[in-house]
Amino acid sequence: MRAIWKGAVSFGLVNVPVRLYSATENHDVQFRQVHREDGGRIKYQRICSIDGEQVSYDDIAKGYETEDGQIVVLTDDDMADLPTRSSKEIAVEKFVPVEQIDPMLLDRSYYLEPDKTATKPYALLRDALKASDRMAVVTVSIRTRMTIAVLRVRDDVIVMQTMLWPDEVRSPEFVGLGDAETEAKPAELAMANMLVESLAGDYDPDDYEDDYQQAVEALVKAKLEGGEVQEAPAAKDTSGEVVDLLAALQRSVERAKASRGEPVEAAEPEEKPATKPAKKAPARKAPAAKTAAKRAPAKKTAARKAAEEKPRKKAAS
Protein backbone atom coordinates (compact mmCIF):
# COMPACT_ATOMS: atom_id res chain seq x y z
CA MET A 1 0.00 0.00 0.00
CA ARG A 2 1.02 3.60 -0.56
CA ALA A 3 0.44 6.31 2.02
CA ILE A 4 -1.98 9.00 0.82
CA TRP A 5 -1.47 11.43 3.71
CA LYS A 6 1.08 12.14 6.44
CA GLY A 7 0.39 13.95 9.69
CA ALA A 8 -0.02 13.37 13.41
CA VAL A 9 -2.70 12.43 15.91
CA SER A 10 -2.79 14.85 18.82
CA PHE A 11 -4.68 14.27 22.06
CA GLY A 12 -3.79 16.38 25.07
CA LEU A 13 -0.06 16.91 25.03
CA VAL A 14 0.59 13.67 23.18
CA ASN A 15 1.52 13.82 19.51
CA VAL A 16 1.65 10.64 17.37
CA PRO A 17 3.11 10.96 13.82
CA VAL A 18 1.16 8.66 11.49
CA ARG A 19 0.67 7.77 7.82
CA LEU A 20 -2.75 7.31 6.28
CA TYR A 21 -3.67 4.37 4.03
CA SER A 22 -6.93 3.55 2.27
CA ALA A 23 -8.48 0.65 4.18
CA THR A 24 -10.92 -0.40 1.47
CA GLU A 25 -10.96 -0.84 -2.31
CA ASN A 26 -13.79 -1.20 -4.77
CA HIS A 27 -14.01 -4.50 -6.64
CA ASP A 28 -17.02 -3.60 -8.76
CA VAL A 29 -16.71 -4.96 -12.30
CA GLN A 30 -15.72 -2.11 -14.60
CA PHE A 31 -16.72 -2.10 -18.26
CA ARG A 32 -15.57 0.36 -20.94
CA GLN A 33 -17.65 1.67 -23.80
CA VAL A 34 -16.09 0.47 -27.04
CA HIS A 35 -16.92 0.33 -30.74
CA ARG A 36 -18.66 -2.96 -31.41
CA GLU A 37 -16.88 -3.46 -34.74
CA ASP A 38 -13.21 -3.03 -33.77
CA GLY A 39 -13.10 -2.66 -29.99
CA GLY A 40 -11.85 0.93 -30.08
CA ARG A 41 -12.60 2.99 -26.98
CA ILE A 42 -15.28 5.66 -27.19
CA LYS A 43 -14.11 9.21 -26.53
CA TYR A 44 -16.22 12.11 -25.36
CA GLN A 45 -15.78 15.77 -26.12
CA ARG A 46 -16.44 18.79 -23.90
CA ILE A 47 -19.23 20.55 -25.83
CA CYS A 48 -20.93 23.74 -24.66
CA SER A 49 -24.70 23.23 -24.51
CA ILE A 50 -25.36 26.78 -25.77
CA ASP A 51 -23.11 27.40 -28.78
CA GLY A 52 -22.27 23.76 -29.54
CA GLU A 53 -18.54 24.49 -29.65
CA GLN A 54 -15.86 22.27 -28.11
CA VAL A 55 -14.39 23.82 -24.95
CA SER A 56 -10.78 23.54 -23.83
CA TYR A 57 -9.82 22.92 -20.20
CA ASP A 58 -8.52 26.48 -19.88
CA ASP A 59 -12.02 27.84 -20.58
CA ILE A 60 -13.81 25.61 -18.06
CA ALA A 61 -14.86 27.16 -14.75
CA LYS A 62 -16.73 25.97 -11.67
CA GLY A 63 -20.46 26.61 -11.73
CA TYR A 64 -22.90 26.32 -8.83
CA GLU A 65 -26.44 25.38 -9.85
CA THR A 66 -29.27 26.76 -7.72
CA GLU A 67 -32.47 24.90 -6.95
CA ASP A 68 -34.32 26.80 -9.67
CA GLY A 69 -31.73 25.86 -12.31
CA GLN A 70 -29.69 29.06 -12.45
CA ILE A 71 -25.90 28.84 -12.81
CA VAL A 72 -23.51 30.97 -10.77
CA VAL A 73 -19.97 30.95 -12.22
CA LEU A 74 -17.22 30.98 -9.58
CA THR A 75 -13.81 32.37 -10.52
CA ASP A 76 -10.43 31.37 -9.13
CA ASP A 77 -10.47 34.50 -6.97
CA ASP A 78 -13.83 33.48 -5.54
CA MET A 79 -12.52 30.01 -4.70
CA ALA A 80 -9.40 31.48 -3.08
CA ASP A 81 -11.57 33.34 -0.55
CA LEU A 82 -13.29 30.18 0.67
CA PRO A 83 -12.24 28.76 4.06
CA THR A 84 -9.76 25.92 3.57
CA ARG A 85 -7.60 23.92 5.91
CA SER A 86 -4.19 22.50 5.15
CA SER A 87 -3.26 21.27 8.63
CA LYS A 88 -1.50 17.93 8.97
CA GLU A 89 -3.10 17.28 12.34
CA ILE A 90 -5.76 14.80 13.42
CA ALA A 91 -7.06 16.62 16.47
CA VAL A 92 -8.99 14.59 19.04
CA GLU A 93 -12.00 16.62 20.21
CA LYS A 94 -13.58 14.13 22.64
CA PHE A 95 -14.02 10.44 23.40
CA VAL A 96 -17.65 9.28 23.04
CA PRO A 97 -19.44 5.97 23.70
CA VAL A 98 -19.52 3.65 20.67
CA GLU A 99 -23.32 3.40 20.67
CA GLN A 100 -23.67 7.15 20.13
CA ILE A 101 -22.15 6.98 16.65
CA ASP A 102 -24.79 6.09 14.09
CA PRO A 103 -23.23 3.74 11.48
CA MET A 104 -25.20 5.68 8.86
CA LEU A 105 -22.82 8.60 9.41
CA LEU A 106 -19.66 6.59 8.71
CA ASP A 107 -18.10 7.15 5.30
CA ARG A 108 -14.58 6.13 4.19
CA SER A 109 -12.12 4.09 6.20
CA TYR A 110 -8.34 4.58 6.56
CA TYR A 111 -5.62 2.72 8.44
CA LEU A 112 -3.26 4.74 10.62
CA GLU A 113 0.34 3.51 10.73
CA PRO A 114 2.72 5.06 13.29
CA ASP A 115 6.24 6.21 12.57
CA LYS A 116 8.94 3.98 13.99
CA THR A 117 9.63 6.54 16.71
CA ALA A 118 5.95 6.77 17.71
CA THR A 119 4.95 3.14 18.26
CA LYS A 120 4.65 3.54 22.06
CA PRO A 121 2.24 6.53 22.10
CA TYR A 122 0.34 4.89 19.21
CA ALA A 123 -0.13 1.71 21.30
CA LEU A 124 -1.13 3.84 24.27
CA LEU A 125 -3.95 5.50 22.31
CA ARG A 126 -5.05 2.16 20.86
CA ASP A 127 -5.22 0.42 24.24
CA ALA A 128 -7.06 3.37 25.79
CA LEU A 129 -9.74 3.18 23.10
CA LYS A 130 -10.18 -0.56 23.57
CA ALA A 131 -10.32 -0.36 27.36
CA SER A 132 -12.85 2.49 27.45
CA ASP A 133 -15.08 1.07 24.67
CA ARG A 134 -15.21 4.55 23.17
CA MET A 135 -14.46 6.24 19.87
CA ALA A 136 -12.41 9.38 19.45
CA VAL A 137 -14.19 12.15 17.54
CA VAL A 138 -11.55 14.06 15.57
CA THR A 139 -11.26 16.85 13.01
CA VAL A 140 -8.94 16.43 10.04
CA SER A 141 -8.21 18.26 6.81
CA ILE A 142 -8.10 16.07 3.70
CA ARG A 143 -7.74 17.73 0.29
CA THR A 144 -7.91 21.21 1.89
CA ARG A 145 -11.38 20.67 3.37
CA MET A 146 -11.95 20.07 7.06
CA THR A 147 -14.13 17.10 7.99
CA ILE A 148 -15.06 15.18 11.09
CA ALA A 149 -14.07 11.55 11.68
CA VAL A 150 -13.81 8.92 14.39
CA LEU A 151 -10.93 6.75 15.53
CA ARG A 152 -11.63 3.17 16.52
CA VAL A 153 -9.63 -0.05 16.82
CA ARG A 154 -9.76 -2.98 14.41
CA ASP A 155 -7.33 -5.91 14.66
CA ASP A 156 -4.99 -3.89 16.91
CA VAL A 157 -4.77 -1.13 14.31
CA ILE A 158 -6.31 2.31 14.70
CA VAL A 159 -8.82 3.00 11.94
CA MET A 160 -10.02 6.48 11.03
CA GLN A 161 -13.47 6.70 9.45
CA THR A 162 -14.61 10.00 8.00
CA MET A 163 -18.18 10.97 8.75
CA LEU A 164 -20.98 12.58 6.81
CA TRP A 165 -22.38 15.86 8.01
CA PRO A 166 -25.79 15.47 9.69
CA ASP A 167 -27.62 17.23 6.84
CA GLU A 168 -26.21 14.69 4.37
CA VAL A 169 -28.35 11.91 5.85
CA ARG A 170 -31.86 11.89 4.44
CA SER A 171 -34.96 11.50 6.58
CA PRO A 172 -37.24 8.53 5.70
CA GLU A 173 -40.49 10.41 5.23
CA PHE A 174 -42.71 7.42 4.58
CA VAL A 175 -46.47 7.62 5.07
CA GLY A 176 -48.51 5.04 6.98
CA LEU A 177 -45.78 3.20 8.90
CA GLY A 178 -46.95 4.56 12.26
CA ASP A 179 -50.64 3.73 11.88
CA ALA A 180 -52.43 1.39 14.24
CA GLU A 181 -53.22 -0.90 11.30
CA THR A 182 -49.52 -1.74 10.89
CA GLU A 183 -49.02 -2.88 14.50
CA ALA A 184 -48.30 -6.61 14.75
CA LYS A 185 -50.60 -8.87 16.71
CA PRO A 186 -49.13 -10.97 19.55
CA ALA A 187 -49.43 -14.20 17.56
CA GLU A 188 -47.75 -12.64 14.52
CA LEU A 189 -44.94 -11.26 16.64
CA ALA A 190 -44.37 -14.62 18.30
CA MET A 191 -44.16 -16.34 14.89
CA ALA A 192 -41.71 -13.68 13.65
CA ASN A 193 -39.53 -14.24 16.74
CA MET A 194 -39.47 -17.96 16.01
CA LEU A 195 -38.32 -17.25 12.46
CA VAL A 196 -35.55 -14.99 13.74
CA GLU A 197 -34.35 -17.66 16.14
CA SER A 198 -34.36 -20.31 13.41
CA LEU A 199 -32.05 -18.16 11.27
CA ALA A 200 -29.86 -16.92 14.14
CA GLY A 201 -26.10 -17.29 13.79
CA ASP A 202 -22.75 -15.54 13.73
CA TYR A 203 -21.51 -13.45 10.84
CA ASP A 204 -18.70 -15.03 8.85
CA PRO A 205 -17.47 -13.01 5.86
CA ASP A 206 -16.29 -16.20 4.13
CA ASP A 207 -19.90 -17.37 3.86
CA TYR A 208 -20.51 -14.83 1.12
CA GLU A 209 -18.86 -14.33 -2.25
CA ASP A 210 -19.24 -12.05 -5.23
CA ASP A 211 -20.61 -14.57 -7.73
CA TYR A 212 -21.18 -11.85 -10.37
CA GLN A 213 -17.52 -10.85 -10.46
CA GLN A 214 -16.45 -14.49 -10.61
CA ALA A 215 -18.85 -15.17 -13.49
CA VAL A 216 -17.58 -12.17 -15.46
CA GLU A 217 -13.94 -13.19 -14.94
CA ALA A 218 -14.74 -16.77 -16.04
CA LEU A 219 -16.51 -15.47 -19.15
CA VAL A 220 -13.61 -13.20 -20.10
CA LYS A 221 -11.10 -15.99 -19.51
CA ALA A 222 -13.08 -18.37 -21.76
CA LYS A 223 -13.19 -15.79 -24.56
CA LEU A 224 -9.45 -15.17 -24.26
CA GLU A 225 -8.67 -18.87 -24.44
CA GLY A 226 -10.99 -19.21 -27.44
CA GLY A 227 -9.27 -16.41 -29.31
CA GLU A 228 -12.30 -14.10 -29.13
CA VAL A 229 -10.28 -10.97 -28.56
CA GLN A 230 -9.81 -7.86 -30.68
CA GLU A 231 -6.50 -6.07 -30.90
CA ALA A 232 -7.66 -2.49 -31.20
CA PRO A 233 -5.25 -0.37 -33.29
CA ALA A 234 -3.66 2.66 -31.72
CA ALA A 235 -5.90 5.69 -31.66
CA LYS A 236 -5.30 8.11 -34.49
CA ASP A 237 -3.25 11.11 -33.43
CA THR A 238 -4.89 14.17 -34.94
CA SER A 239 -2.66 16.69 -33.19
CA GLY A 240 -0.32 16.90 -36.17
CA GLU A 241 -2.89 17.17 -38.95
CA VAL A 242 -2.26 19.92 -41.50
CA VAL A 243 -5.07 22.46 -41.60
CA ASP A 244 -6.06 24.09 -44.88
CA LEU A 245 -5.47 27.66 -43.72
CA LEU A 246 -6.83 29.29 -46.87
CA ALA A 247 -10.08 27.33 -46.66
CA ALA A 248 -10.43 28.15 -42.96
CA LEU A 249 -9.94 31.87 -43.64
CA GLN A 250 -12.45 31.75 -46.48
CA ARG A 251 -15.07 30.17 -44.20
CA SER A 252 -14.34 32.77 -41.52
CA VAL A 253 -14.87 35.60 -44.01
CA GLU A 254 -18.12 34.08 -45.22
CA ARG A 255 -19.37 33.66 -41.65
CA ALA A 256 -18.50 37.25 -40.82
CA LYS A 257 -20.31 38.56 -43.93
CA ALA A 258 -23.35 36.44 -43.17
CA SER A 259 -23.51 37.79 -39.61
CA ARG A 260 -23.55 41.36 -41.03
CA GLY A 261 -26.20 40.48 -43.60
CA GLU A 262 -23.87 40.92 -46.55
CA PRO A 263 -24.19 38.62 -49.57
CA VAL A 264 -21.74 35.78 -49.59
CA GLU A 265 -20.08 35.14 -52.92
CA ALA A 266 -19.75 31.57 -53.93
CA ALA A 267 -16.20 30.40 -54.11
CA GLU A 268 -14.93 30.21 -57.67
CA PRO A 269 -14.07 26.73 -58.81
CA GLU A 270 -10.43 26.07 -59.34
CA GLU A 271 -9.33 26.31 -62.99
CA LYS A 272 -8.21 23.07 -64.42
CA PRO A 273 -5.19 23.10 -66.75
CA ALA A 274 -6.05 22.98 -70.45
CA THR A 275 -5.99 19.53 -71.85
CA LYS A 276 -3.46 19.18 -74.65
CA PRO A 277 -4.63 17.31 -77.80
CA ALA A 278 -3.32 13.86 -78.04
CA LYS A 279 -0.46 13.47 -80.50
CA LYS A 280 -1.14 11.29 -83.53
CA ALA A 281 1.09 8.37 -84.03
CA PRO A 282 3.44 8.91 -87.00
CA ALA A 283 2.52 6.98 -90.17
CA ARG A 284 4.69 3.98 -90.75
CA LYS A 285 6.47 3.97 -94.13
CA ALA A 286 6.12 0.88 -96.25
CA PRO A 287 9.32 -0.87 -97.27
CA ALA A 288 10.79 0.19 -100.66
CA ALA A 289 10.44 -3.27 -102.20
CA LYS A 290 6.73 -3.41 -101.42
CA THR A 291 6.18 0.14 -102.85
CA ALA A 292 7.87 -0.76 -106.13
CA ALA A 293 5.82 -3.91 -106.40
CA LYS A 294 2.63 -1.86 -106.03
CA ARG A 295 3.68 0.69 -108.70
CA ALA A 296 4.85 -1.90 -111.35
CA PRO A 297 1.42 -3.27 -112.20
CA ALA A 298 0.19 0.28 -112.98
CA LYS A 299 2.95 0.86 -115.62
CA LYS A 300 2.32 -2.52 -117.22
CA THR A 301 -1.38 -1.77 -117.65
CA ALA A 302 -0.67 1.49 -119.53
CA ALA A 303 1.61 -0.32 -122.07
CA ARG A 304 -1.02 -2.93 -122.76
CA LYS A 305 -3.60 -0.24 -123.49
CA ALA A 306 -1.25 1.46 -126.03
CA ALA A 307 -0.58 -1.87 -127.83
CA GLU A 308 -4.28 -2.62 -128.07
CA GLU A 309 -5.13 0.79 -129.53
CA LYS A 310 -2.70 0.43 -132.55
CA PRO A 311 -4.57 -2.46 -134.30
CA ARG A 312 -7.86 -0.66 -133.84
CA LYS A 313 -6.58 2.42 -135.71
CA LYS A 314 -5.34 0.34 -138.68
CA ALA A 315 -8.67 -1.41 -139.06
CA ALA A 316 -10.48 1.92 -139.12
CA SER A 317 -8.28 3.26 -141.99
PDB file of N, CA, C and O in Angstrom, residues 178-218:
ATOM      1  N   GLY A 178     -46.634   4.410  10.844  1.00  0.00           N
ATOM      2  CA  GLY A 178     -46.947   4.559  12.262  1.00  0.00           C
ATOM      3  C   GLY A 178     -48.413   4.365  12.592  1.00  0.00           C
ATOM      4  O   GLY A 178     -48.833   4.630  13.718  1.00  0.00           O
ATOM      5  N   ASP A 179     -49.215   3.910  11.638  1.00  0.00           N
ATOM      6  CA  ASP A 179     -50.642   3.727  11.876  1.00  0.00           C
ATOM      7  C   ASP A 179     -50.900   2.506  12.748  1.00  0.00           C
ATOM      8  O   ASP A 179     -50.093   1.565  12.800  1.00  0.00           O
ATOM      9  N   ALA A 180     -52.051   2.520  13.375  1.00  0.00           N
ATOM     10  CA  ALA A 180     -52.429   1.390  14.236  1.00  0.00           C
ATOM     11  C   ALA A 180     -52.638   0.118  13.426  1.00  0.00           C
ATOM     12  O   ALA A 180     -52.466  -0.992  13.935  1.00  0.00           O
ATOM     13  N   GLU A 181     -52.980   0.268  12.140  1.00  0.00           N
ATOM     14  CA  GLU A 181     -53.224  -0.901  11.301  1.00  0.00           C
ATOM     15  C   GLU A 181     -51.944  -1.685  11.027  1.00  0.00           C
ATOM     16  O   GLU A 181     -52.005  -2.862  10.670  1.00  0.00           O
ATOM     17  N   THR A 182     -50.786  -1.056  11.177  1.00  0.00           N
ATOM     18  CA  THR A 182     -49.523  -1.738  10.893  1.00  0.00           C
ATOM     19  C   THR A 182     -48.936  -2.425  12.122  1.00  0.00           C
ATOM     20  O   THR A 182     -47.924  -3.118  12.008  1.00  0.00           O
ATOM     21  N   GLU A 183     -49.533  -2.243  13.293  1.00  0.00           N
ATOM     22  CA  GLU A 183     -49.017  -2.878  14.498  1.00  0.00           C
ATOM     23  C   GLU A 183     -49.255  -4.387  14.427  1.00  0.00           C
ATOM     24  O   GLU A 183     -50.327  -4.860  14.055  1.00  0.00           O
ATOM     25  N   ALA A 184     -48.214  -5.152  14.815  1.00  0.00           N
ATOM     26  CA  ALA A 184     -48.300  -6.611  14.753  1.00  0.00           C
ATOM     27  C   ALA A 184     -49.105  -7.159  15.932  1.00  0.00           C
ATOM     28  O   ALA A 184     -49.020  -6.638  17.064  1.00  0.00           O
ATOM     29  N   LYS A 185     -49.846  -8.196  15.662  1.00  0.00           N
ATOM     30  CA  LYS A 185     -50.599  -8.871  16.710  1.00  0.00           C
ATOM     31  C   LYS A 185     -49.658  -9.785  17.497  1.00  0.00           C
ATOM     32  O   LYS A 185     -48.612 -10.182  16.988  1.00  0.00           O
ATOM     33  N   PRO A 186     -50.016 -10.123  18.742  1.00  0.00           N
ATOM     34  CA  PRO A 186     -49.128 -10.965  19.550  1.00  0.00           C
ATOM     35  C   PRO A 186     -48.764 -12.285  18.872  1.00  0.00           C
ATOM     36  O   PRO A 186     -47.602 -12.705  18.921  1.00  0.00           O
ATOM     37  N   ALA A 187     -49.717 -12.926  18.225  1.00  0.00           N
ATOM     38  CA  ALA A 187     -49.428 -14.197  17.560  1.00  0.00           C
ATOM     39  C   ALA A 187     -48.458 -13.993  16.391  1.00  0.00           C
ATOM     40  O   ALA A 187     -47.546 -14.809  16.155  1.00  0.00           O
ATOM     41  N   GLU A 188     -48.639 -12.924  15.642  1.00  0.00           N
ATOM     42  CA  GLU A 188     -47.754 -12.636  14.518  1.00  0.00           C
ATOM     43  C   GLU A 188     -46.342 -12.326  14.991  1.00  0.00           C
ATOM     44  O   GLU A 188     -45.362 -12.776  14.393  1.00  0.00           O
ATOM     45  N   LEU A 189     -46.251 -11.590  16.101  1.00  0.00           N
ATOM     46  CA  LEU A 189     -44.939 -11.256  16.640  1.00  0.00           C
ATOM     47  C   LEU A 189     -44.225 -12.484  17.164  1.00  0.00           C
ATOM     48  O   LEU A 189     -43.002 -12.633  16.978  1.00  0.00           O
ATOM     49  N   ALA A 190     -44.974 -13.393  17.797  1.00  0.00           N
ATOM     50  CA  ALA A 190     -44.367 -14.622  18.299  1.00  0.00           C
ATOM     51  C   ALA A 190     -43.840 -15.468  17.141  1.00  0.00           C
ATOM     52  O   ALA A 190     -42.748 -16.055  17.214  1.00  0.00           O
ATOM     53  N   MET A 191     -44.601 -15.567  16.058  1.00  0.00           N
ATOM     54  CA  MET A 191     -44.160 -16.336  14.890  1.00  0.00           C
ATOM     55  C   MET A 191     -42.929 -15.702  14.257  1.00  0.00           C
ATOM     56  O   MET A 191     -41.997 -16.404  13.820  1.00  0.00           O
ATOM     57  N   ALA A 192     -42.875 -14.363  14.203  1.00  0.00           N
ATOM     58  CA  ALA A 192     -41.712 -13.675  13.647  1.00  0.00           C
ATOM     59  C   ALA A 192     -40.479 -13.934  14.504  1.00  0.00           C
ATOM     60  O   ALA A 192     -39.367 -14.120  13.976  1.00  0.00           O
ATOM     61  N   ASN A 193     -40.657 -13.950  15.852  1.00  0.00           N
ATOM     62  CA  ASN A 193     -39.530 -14.242  16.736  1.00  0.00           C
ATOM     63  C   ASN A 193     -39.003 -15.654  16.525  1.00  0.00           C
ATOM     64  O   ASN A 193     -37.790 -15.892  16.581  1.00  0.00           O
ATOM     65  N   MET A 194     -39.885 -16.591  16.270  1.00  0.00           N
ATOM     66  CA  MET A 194     -39.470 -17.965  16.008  1.00  0.00           C
ATOM     67  C   MET A 194     -38.647 -18.042  14.709  1.00  0.00           C
ATOM     68  O   MET A 194     -37.661 -18.777  14.632  1.00  0.00           O
ATOM     69  N   LEU A 195     -39.062 -17.273  13.723  1.00  0.00           N
ATOM     70  CA  LEU A 195     -38.317 -17.254  12.455  1.00  0.00           C
ATOM     71  C   LEU A 195     -36.923 -16.661  12.660  1.00  0.00           C
ATOM     72  O   LEU A 195     -35.930 -17.163  12.112  1.00  0.00           O
ATOM     73  N   VAL A 196     -36.842 -15.602  13.455  1.00  0.00           N
ATOM     74  CA  VAL A 196     -35.548 -14.989  13.736  1.00  0.00           C
ATOM     75  C   VAL A 196     -34.632 -15.984  14.439  1.00  0.00           C
ATOM     76  O   VAL A 196     -33.434 -16.105  14.102  1.00  0.00           O
ATOM     77  N   GLU A 197     -35.169 -16.698  15.413  1.00  0.00           N
ATOM     78  CA  GLU A 197     -34.349 -17.659  16.144  1.00  0.00           C
ATOM     79  C   GLU A 197     -33.898 -18.813  15.251  1.00  0.00           C
ATOM     80  O   GLU A 197     -32.785 -19.328  15.396  1.00  0.00           O
ATOM     81  N   SER A 198     -34.734 -19.211  14.297  1.00  0.00           N
ATOM     82  CA  SER A 198     -34.356 -20.314  13.409  1.00  0.00           C
ATOM     83  C   SER A 198     -33.240 -19.936  12.458  1.00  0.00           C
ATOM     84  O   SER A 198     -32.500 -20.792  11.968  1.00  0.00           O
ATOM     85  N   LEU A 199     -33.109 -18.627  12.168  1.00  0.00           N
ATOM     86  CA  LEU A 199     -32.053 -18.156  11.267  1.00  0.00           C
ATOM     87  C   LEU A 199     -30.917 -17.468  12.027  1.00  0.00           C
ATOM     88  O   LEU A 199     -30.069 -16.822  11.406  1.00  0.00           O
ATOM     89  N   ALA A 200     -30.880 -17.590  13.342  1.00  0.00           N
ATOM     90  CA  ALA A 200     -29.856 -16.920  14.137  1.00  0.00           C
ATOM     91  C   ALA A 200     -28.501 -17.569  13.892  1.00  0.00           C
ATOM     92  O   ALA A 200     -28.395 -18.772  13.604  1.00  0.00           O
ATOM     93  N   GLY A 201     -27.452 -16.779  13.993  1.00  0.00           N
ATOM     94  CA  GLY A 201     -26.103 -17.293  13.793  1.00  0.00           C
ATOM     95  C   GLY A 201     -25.097 -16.177  13.892  1.00  0.00           C
ATOM     96  O   GLY A 201     -25.450 -15.020  14.159  1.00  0.00           O
ATOM     97  N   ASP A 202     -23.823 -16.516  13.692  1.00  0.00           N
ATOM     98  CA  ASP A 202     -22.747 -15.537  13.727  1.00  0.00           C
ATOM     99  C   ASP A 202     -22.357 -15.153  12.301  1.00  0.00           C
ATOM    100  O   ASP A 202     -22.433 -15.974  11.376  1.00  0.00           O
ATOM    101  N   TYR A 203     -21.907 -13.919  12.167  1.00  0.00           N
ATOM    102  CA  TYR A 203     -21.510 -13.445  10.841  1.00  0.00           C
ATOM    103  C   TYR A 203     -20.111 -13.919  10.501  1.00  0.00           C
ATOM    104  O   TYR A 203     -19.168 -13.729  11.270  1.00  0.00           O
ATOM    105  N   ASP A 204     -19.997 -14.579   9.367  1.00  0.00           N
ATOM    106  CA  ASP A 204     -18.703 -15.028   8.853  1.00  0.00           C
ATOM    107  C   ASP A 204     -18.558 -14.494   7.434  1.00  0.00           C
ATOM    108  O   ASP A 204     -19.304 -14.906   6.528  1.00  0.00           O
ATOM    109  N   PRO A 205     -17.604 -13.582   7.201  1.00  0.00           N
ATOM    110  CA  PRO A 205     -17.468 -13.006   5.858  1.00  0.00           C
ATOM    111  C   PRO A 205     -17.212 -14.049   4.778  1.00  0.00           C
ATOM    112  O   PRO A 205     -17.581 -13.835   3.608  1.00  0.00           O
ATOM    113  N   ASP A 206     -16.592 -15.175   5.129  1.00  0.00           N
ATOM    114  CA  ASP A 206     -16.289 -16.203   4.134  1.00  0.00           C
ATOM    115  C   ASP A 206     -17.532 -16.929   3.640  1.00  0.00           C
ATOM    116  O   ASP A 206     -17.464 -17.703   2.676  1.00  0.00           O
ATOM    117  N   ASP A 207     -18.661 -16.715   4.305  1.00  0.00           N
ATOM    118  CA  ASP A 207     -19.896 -17.372   3.857  1.00  0.00           C
ATOM    119  C   ASP A 207     -20.478 -16.708   2.614  1.00  0.00           C
ATOM    120  O   ASP A 207     -21.409 -17.245   2.004  1.00  0.00           O
ATOM    121  N   TYR A 208     -19.946 -15.571   2.235  1.00  0.00           N
ATOM    122  CA  TYR A 208     -20.514 -14.826   1.116  1.00  0.00           C
ATOM    123  C   TYR A 208     -19.418 -14.550   0.078  1.00  0.00           C
ATOM    124  O   TYR A 208     -18.253 -14.359   0.431  1.00  0.00           O
ATOM    125  N   GLU A 209     -19.805 -14.568  -1.163  1.00  0.00           N
ATOM    126  CA  GLU A 209     -18.856 -14.328  -2.246  1.00  0.00           C
ATOM    127  C   GLU A 209     -19.542 -13.552  -3.361  1.00  0.00           C
ATOM    128  O   GLU A 209     -20.772 -13.612  -3.527  1.00  0.00           O
ATOM    129  N   ASP A 210     -18.735 -12.857  -4.119  1.00  0.00           N
ATOM    130  CA  ASP A 210     -19.240 -12.048  -5.231  1.00  0.00           C
ATOM    131  C   ASP A 210     -19.328 -12.934  -6.472  1.00  0.00           C
ATOM    132  O   ASP A 210     -18.397 -13.019  -7.276  1.00  0.00           O
ATOM    133  N   ASP A 211     -20.461 -13.637  -6.617  1.00  0.00           N
ATOM    134  CA  ASP A 211     -20.606 -14.565  -7.733  1.00  0.00           C
ATOM    135  C   ASP A 211     -20.667 -13.850  -9.080  1.00  0.00           C
ATOM    136  O   ASP A 211     -20.283 -14.406 -10.115  1.00  0.00           O
ATOM    137  N   TYR A 212     -21.121 -12.588  -9.102  1.00  0.00           N
ATOM    138  CA  TYR A 212     -21.184 -11.855 -10.367  1.00  0.00           C
ATOM    139  C   TYR A 212     -19.775 -11.576 -10.888  1.00  0.00           C
ATOM    140  O   TYR A 212     -19.499 -11.790 -12.079  1.00  0.00           O
ATOM    141  N   GLN A 213     -18.890 -11.117 -10.029  1.00  0.00           N
ATOM    142  CA  GLN A 213     -17.519 -10.851 -10.461  1.00  0.00           C
ATOM    143  C   GLN A 213     -16.842 -12.129 -10.922  1.00  0.00           C
ATOM    144  O   GLN A 213     -16.141 -12.139 -11.942  1.00  0.00           O
ATOM    145  N   GLN A 214     -17.049 -13.220 -10.217  1.00  0.00           N
ATOM    146  CA  GLN A 214     -16.450 -14.493 -10.610  1.00  0.00           C
ATOM    147  C   GLN A 214     -16.975 -14.955 -11.962  1.00  0.00           C
ATOM    148  O   GLN A 214     -16.224 -15.481 -12.787  1.00  0.00           O
ATOM    149  N   ALA A 215     -18.271 -14.758 -12.209  1.00  0.00           N
ATOM    150  CA  ALA A 215     -18.851 -15.173 -13.489  1.00  0.00           C
ATOM    151  C   ALA A 215     -18.299 -14.334 -14.635  1.00  0.00           C
ATOM    152  O   ALA A 215     -18.006 -14.862 -15.719  1.00  0.00           O
ATOM    153  N   VAL A 216     -18.133 -13.037 -14.408  1.00  0.00           N
ATOM    154  CA  VAL A 216     -17.578 -12.169 -15.459  1.00  0.00           C
ATOM    155  C   VAL A 216     -16.138 -12.567 -15.762  1.00  0.00           C
ATOM    156  O   VAL A 216     -15.727 -12.655 -16.930  1.00  0.00           O
ATOM    157  N   GLU A 217     -15.335 -12.809 -14.725  1.00  0.00           N
ATOM    158  CA  GLU A 217     -13.941 -13.194 -14.942  1.00  0.00           C
ATOM    159  C   GLU A 217     -13.846 -14.530 -15.671  1.00  0.00           C
ATOM    160  O   GLU A 217     -12.985 -14.713 -16.542  1.00  0.00           O
ATOM    161  N   ALA A 218     -14.737 -15.481 -15.343  1.00  0.00           N
ATOM    162  CA  ALA A 218     -14.735 -16.774 -16.036  1.00  0.00           C
ATOM    163  C   ALA A 218     -15.123 -16.597 -17.503  1.00  0.00           C
ATOM    164  O   ALA A 218     -14.558 -17.243 -18.397  1.00  0.00           O
TER     165      ALA A 218
END
